One Martini backbone bead per residue (centre of mass of N, CA, C, O) as a GRO file, in nm:
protein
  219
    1UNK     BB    1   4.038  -9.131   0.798
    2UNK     BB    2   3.853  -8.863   0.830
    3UNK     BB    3   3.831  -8.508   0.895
    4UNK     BB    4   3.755  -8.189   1.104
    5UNK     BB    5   3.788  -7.867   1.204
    6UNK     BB    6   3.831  -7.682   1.458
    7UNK     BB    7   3.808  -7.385   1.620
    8UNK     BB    8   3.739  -7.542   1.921
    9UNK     BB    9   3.746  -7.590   2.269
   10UNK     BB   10   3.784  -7.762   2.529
   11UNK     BB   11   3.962  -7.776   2.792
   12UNK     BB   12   4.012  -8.102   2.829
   13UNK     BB   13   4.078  -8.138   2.491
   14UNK     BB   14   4.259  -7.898   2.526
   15UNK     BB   15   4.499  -8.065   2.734
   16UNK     BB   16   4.519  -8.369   2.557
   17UNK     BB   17   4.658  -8.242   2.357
   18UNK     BB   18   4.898  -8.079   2.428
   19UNK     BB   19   5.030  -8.324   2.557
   20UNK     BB   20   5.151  -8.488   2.336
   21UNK     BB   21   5.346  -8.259   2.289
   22UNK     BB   22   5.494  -8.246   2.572
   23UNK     BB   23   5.595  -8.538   2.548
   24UNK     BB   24   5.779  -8.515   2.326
   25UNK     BB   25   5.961  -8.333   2.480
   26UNK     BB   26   5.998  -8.483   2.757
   27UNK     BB   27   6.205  -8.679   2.581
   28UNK     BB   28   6.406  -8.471   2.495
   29UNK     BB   29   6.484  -8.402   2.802
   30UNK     BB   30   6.590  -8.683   2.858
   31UNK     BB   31   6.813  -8.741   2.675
   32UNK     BB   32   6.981  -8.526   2.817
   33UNK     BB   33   6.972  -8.684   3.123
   34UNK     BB   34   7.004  -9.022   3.038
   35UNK     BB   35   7.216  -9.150   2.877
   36UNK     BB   36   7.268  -9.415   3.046
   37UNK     BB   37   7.073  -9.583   2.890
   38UNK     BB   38   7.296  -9.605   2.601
   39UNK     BB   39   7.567  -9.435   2.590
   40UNK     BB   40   7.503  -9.207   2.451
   41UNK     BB   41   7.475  -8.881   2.279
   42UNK     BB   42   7.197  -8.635   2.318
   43UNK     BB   43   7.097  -8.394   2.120
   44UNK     BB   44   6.835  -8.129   2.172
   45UNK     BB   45   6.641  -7.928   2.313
   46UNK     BB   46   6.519  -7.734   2.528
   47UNK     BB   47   6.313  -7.852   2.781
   48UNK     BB   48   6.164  -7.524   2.805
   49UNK     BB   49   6.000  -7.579   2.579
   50UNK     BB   50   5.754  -7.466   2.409
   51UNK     BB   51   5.461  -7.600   2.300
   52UNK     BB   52   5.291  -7.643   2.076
   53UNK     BB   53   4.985  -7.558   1.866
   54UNK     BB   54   4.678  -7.729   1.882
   55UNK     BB   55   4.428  -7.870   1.671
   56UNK     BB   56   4.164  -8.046   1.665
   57UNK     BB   57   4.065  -8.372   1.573
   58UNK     BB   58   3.725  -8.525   1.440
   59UNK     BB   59   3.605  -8.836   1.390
   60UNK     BB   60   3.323  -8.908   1.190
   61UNK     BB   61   3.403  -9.227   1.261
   62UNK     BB   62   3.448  -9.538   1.362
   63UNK     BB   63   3.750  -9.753   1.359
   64UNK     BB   64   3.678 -10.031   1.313
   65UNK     BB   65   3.783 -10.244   1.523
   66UNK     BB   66   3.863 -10.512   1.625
   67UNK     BB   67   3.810 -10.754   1.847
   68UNK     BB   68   3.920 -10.863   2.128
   69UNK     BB   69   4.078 -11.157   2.247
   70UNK     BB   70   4.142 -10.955   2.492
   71UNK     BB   71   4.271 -10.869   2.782
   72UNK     BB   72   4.499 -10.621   2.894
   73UNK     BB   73   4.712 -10.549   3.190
   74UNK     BB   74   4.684 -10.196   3.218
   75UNK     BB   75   4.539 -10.119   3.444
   76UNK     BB   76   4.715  -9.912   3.691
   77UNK     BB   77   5.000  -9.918   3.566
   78UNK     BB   78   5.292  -9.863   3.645
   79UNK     BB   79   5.619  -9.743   3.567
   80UNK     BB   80   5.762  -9.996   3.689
   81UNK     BB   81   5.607 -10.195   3.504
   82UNK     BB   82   5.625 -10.074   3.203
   83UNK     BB   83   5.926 -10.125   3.162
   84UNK     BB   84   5.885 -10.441   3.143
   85UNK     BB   85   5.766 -10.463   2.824
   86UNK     BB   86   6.067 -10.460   2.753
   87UNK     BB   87   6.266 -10.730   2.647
   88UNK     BB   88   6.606 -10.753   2.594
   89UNK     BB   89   6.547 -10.867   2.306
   90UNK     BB   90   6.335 -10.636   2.210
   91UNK     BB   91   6.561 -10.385   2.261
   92UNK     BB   92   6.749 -10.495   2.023
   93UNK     BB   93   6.539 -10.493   1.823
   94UNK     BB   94   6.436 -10.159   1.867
   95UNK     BB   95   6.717 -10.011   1.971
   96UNK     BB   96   6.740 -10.018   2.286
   97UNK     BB   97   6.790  -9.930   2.610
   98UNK     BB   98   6.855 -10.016   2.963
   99UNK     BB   99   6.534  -9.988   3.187
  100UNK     BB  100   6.399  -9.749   3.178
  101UNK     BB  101   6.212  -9.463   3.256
  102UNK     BB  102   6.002  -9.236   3.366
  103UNK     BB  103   5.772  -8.963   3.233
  104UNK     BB  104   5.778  -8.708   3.252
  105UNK     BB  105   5.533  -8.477   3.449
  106UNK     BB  106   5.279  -8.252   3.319
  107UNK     BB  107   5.054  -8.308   3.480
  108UNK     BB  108   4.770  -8.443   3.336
  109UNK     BB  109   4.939  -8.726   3.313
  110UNK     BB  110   5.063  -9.041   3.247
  111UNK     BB  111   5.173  -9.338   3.247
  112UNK     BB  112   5.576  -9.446   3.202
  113UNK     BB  113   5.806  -9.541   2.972
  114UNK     BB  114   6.142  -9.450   2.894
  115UNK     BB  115   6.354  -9.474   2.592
  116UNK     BB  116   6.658  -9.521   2.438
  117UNK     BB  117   6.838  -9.499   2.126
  118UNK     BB  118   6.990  -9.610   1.809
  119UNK     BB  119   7.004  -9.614   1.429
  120UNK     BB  120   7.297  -9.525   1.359
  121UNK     BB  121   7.278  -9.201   1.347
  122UNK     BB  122   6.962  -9.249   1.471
  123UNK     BB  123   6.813  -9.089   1.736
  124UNK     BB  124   6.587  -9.168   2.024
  125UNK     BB  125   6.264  -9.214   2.122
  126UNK     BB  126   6.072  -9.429   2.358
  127UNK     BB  127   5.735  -9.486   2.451
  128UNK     BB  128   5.476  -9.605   2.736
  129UNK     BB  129   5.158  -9.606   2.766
  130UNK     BB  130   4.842  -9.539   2.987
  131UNK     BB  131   4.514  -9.495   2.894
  132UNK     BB  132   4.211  -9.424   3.065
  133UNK     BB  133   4.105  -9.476   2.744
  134UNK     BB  134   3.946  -9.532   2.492
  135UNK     BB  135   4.002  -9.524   2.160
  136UNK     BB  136   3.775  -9.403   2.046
  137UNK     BB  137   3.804  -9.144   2.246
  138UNK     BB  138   4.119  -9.064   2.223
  139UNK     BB  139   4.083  -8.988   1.884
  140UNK     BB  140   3.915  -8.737   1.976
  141UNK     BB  141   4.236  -8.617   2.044
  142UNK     BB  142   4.404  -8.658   1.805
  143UNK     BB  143   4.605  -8.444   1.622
  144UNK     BB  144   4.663  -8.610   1.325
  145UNK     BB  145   4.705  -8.690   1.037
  146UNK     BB  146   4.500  -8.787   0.757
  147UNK     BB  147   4.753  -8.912   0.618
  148UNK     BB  148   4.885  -9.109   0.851
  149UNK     BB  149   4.685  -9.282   0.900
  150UNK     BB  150   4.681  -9.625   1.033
  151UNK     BB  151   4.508  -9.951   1.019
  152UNK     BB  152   4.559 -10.246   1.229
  153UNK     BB  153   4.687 -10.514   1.361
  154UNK     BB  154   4.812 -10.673   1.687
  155UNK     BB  155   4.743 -10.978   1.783
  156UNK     BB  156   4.440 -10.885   1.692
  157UNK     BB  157   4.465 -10.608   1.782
  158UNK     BB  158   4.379 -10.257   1.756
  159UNK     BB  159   4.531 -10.007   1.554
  160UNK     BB  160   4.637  -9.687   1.544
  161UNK     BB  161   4.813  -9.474   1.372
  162UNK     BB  162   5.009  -9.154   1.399
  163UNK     BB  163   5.075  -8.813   1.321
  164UNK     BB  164   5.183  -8.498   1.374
  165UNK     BB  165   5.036  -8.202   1.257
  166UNK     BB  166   5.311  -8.123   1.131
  167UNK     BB  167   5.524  -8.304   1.293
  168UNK     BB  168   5.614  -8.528   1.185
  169UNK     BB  169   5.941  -8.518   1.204
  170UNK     BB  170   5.930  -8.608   1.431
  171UNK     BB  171   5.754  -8.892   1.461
  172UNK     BB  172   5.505  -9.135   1.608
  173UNK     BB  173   5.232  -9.318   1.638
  174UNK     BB  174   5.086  -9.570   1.887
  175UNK     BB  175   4.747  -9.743   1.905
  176UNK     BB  176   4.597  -9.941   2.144
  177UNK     BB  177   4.323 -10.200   2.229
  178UNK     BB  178   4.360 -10.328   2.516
  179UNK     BB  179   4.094 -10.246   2.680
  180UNK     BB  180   3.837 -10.156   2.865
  181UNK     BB  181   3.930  -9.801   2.884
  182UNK     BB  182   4.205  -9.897   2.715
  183UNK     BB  183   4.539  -9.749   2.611
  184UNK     BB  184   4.843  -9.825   2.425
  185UNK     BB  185   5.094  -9.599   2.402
  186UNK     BB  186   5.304  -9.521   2.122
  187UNK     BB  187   5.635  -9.335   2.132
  188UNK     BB  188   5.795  -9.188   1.864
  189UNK     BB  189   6.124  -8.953   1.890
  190UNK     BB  190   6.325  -8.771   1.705
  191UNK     BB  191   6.640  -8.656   1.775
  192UNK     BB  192   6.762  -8.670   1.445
  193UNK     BB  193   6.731  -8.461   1.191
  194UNK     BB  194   6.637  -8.688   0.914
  195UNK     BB  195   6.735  -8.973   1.060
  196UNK     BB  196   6.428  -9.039   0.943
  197UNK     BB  197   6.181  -9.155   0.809
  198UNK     BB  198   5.848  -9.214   0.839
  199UNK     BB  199   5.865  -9.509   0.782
  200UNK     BB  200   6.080  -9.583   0.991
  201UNK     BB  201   5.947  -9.476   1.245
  202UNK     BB  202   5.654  -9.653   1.210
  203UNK     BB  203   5.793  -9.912   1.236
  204UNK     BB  204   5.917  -9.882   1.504
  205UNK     BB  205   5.647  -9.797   1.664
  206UNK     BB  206   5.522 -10.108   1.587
  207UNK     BB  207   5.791 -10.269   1.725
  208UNK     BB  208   5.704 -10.177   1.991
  209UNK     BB  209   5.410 -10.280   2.015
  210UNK     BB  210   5.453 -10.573   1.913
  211UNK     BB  211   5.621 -10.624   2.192
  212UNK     BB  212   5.448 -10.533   2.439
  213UNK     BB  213   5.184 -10.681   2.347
  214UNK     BB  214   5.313 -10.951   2.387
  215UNK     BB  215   5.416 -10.954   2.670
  216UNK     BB  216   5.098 -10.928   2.775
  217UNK     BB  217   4.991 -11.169   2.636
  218UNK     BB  218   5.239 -11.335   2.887
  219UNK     BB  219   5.115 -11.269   3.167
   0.00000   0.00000   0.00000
């Protein structure tokens, strides 16, 4: 998918960009806070780091995703029901522990639930999302390097990756077409530099997607 920069940007959209990269401080200020979710240490920078500025970037064209098999019943669900879609087994499989808590909230943000994790010697952390708007829609707010972007399917479902534009080596995203008007967020941040490359990281990421997948499609 090819892109193109805007110089400017209404207050909504740009509001909904920074919040990407707030949600990545986020995750790394719960490793901090929250240790207990894996038993091990993870040293991050401090939470109340400022988020970088982000410039949006405009999708040309639609993302001609496959028709979705069905809905996922992701709509209006809470933190702690969102927990609950990475099963014990799927957890040991993504590398995560825990029982997983609520991803701290900063203004005009989403439900969701953060585990953290370690695969050797990297550190990370791992987000579910429910974004109350389409894939389509929602892309057209996400400021992805267009050189990241790879799209492709889940159990049927149409998901686009996508890492942070300037910020490649934090982490991963994937989006998932859970539903009409409803987006599946998964976010991977690693909290260990240098500790996994891109594709590992964005593996991580799709293997969190394709756990979450899994298990709402059997409820």
């Amino acid at each position: 998918m090819r892109s193109r920069r805007r110089s400017n940007c209404s207050k909504g959209r740009c509001e909904g960009i920074s919040l990407r990269v707030r949600i990545g401080y986020g995750l790394i200020a719960l490793a901090g806070t929250a240790v207990a979710l894996t038993g091990c240490t993870v040293n991050g920078p401090t939470p109340d780091a400022a988020p970088a500025t982000s410039v949006p970037t405009t999708k040309n064209s639609s993302l001609n995703l496959p028709q979705r098999p069905r809905e996922l019943a992701v709509a209006g669900k809470q933190d702690t029901e969102i927990c609950n879609w990475l099963r014990s087994d799927q957890k040991r499989s993504v590398q995560v522990g825990g029982s997983g808590r609520p991803v701290p909230k900063n203004g005009n943000n989403y439900n969701g639930c953060a585990f953290l994790g370690e695969a050797g010697n990297a550190q990370f952390g791992v987000a579910l999302r429910v974004v109350p708007e389409g894939i389509n829609s929602f892309m057209h707010k996400v400021n992805s390097s267009p050189e990241s972007e790879t799209a492709y399917e889940i159990n049927g479902f149409g998901a686009v990756q996508g890492q942070l534009a300037g910020g490649e080596s934090l982490g991963c995203d994937v989006f998932v077409d859970a539903a009409e008007g409803q987006t599946l967020w998964i976010n991977m941040m690693l909290q260990t530099p240098g500790g996994m490359n891109n594709q590992q990281m964005c593996d991580r990421a799709k293997q969190a997607a394709e756990a979450a997948v899994t298990t709402l499609q059997s409820s």
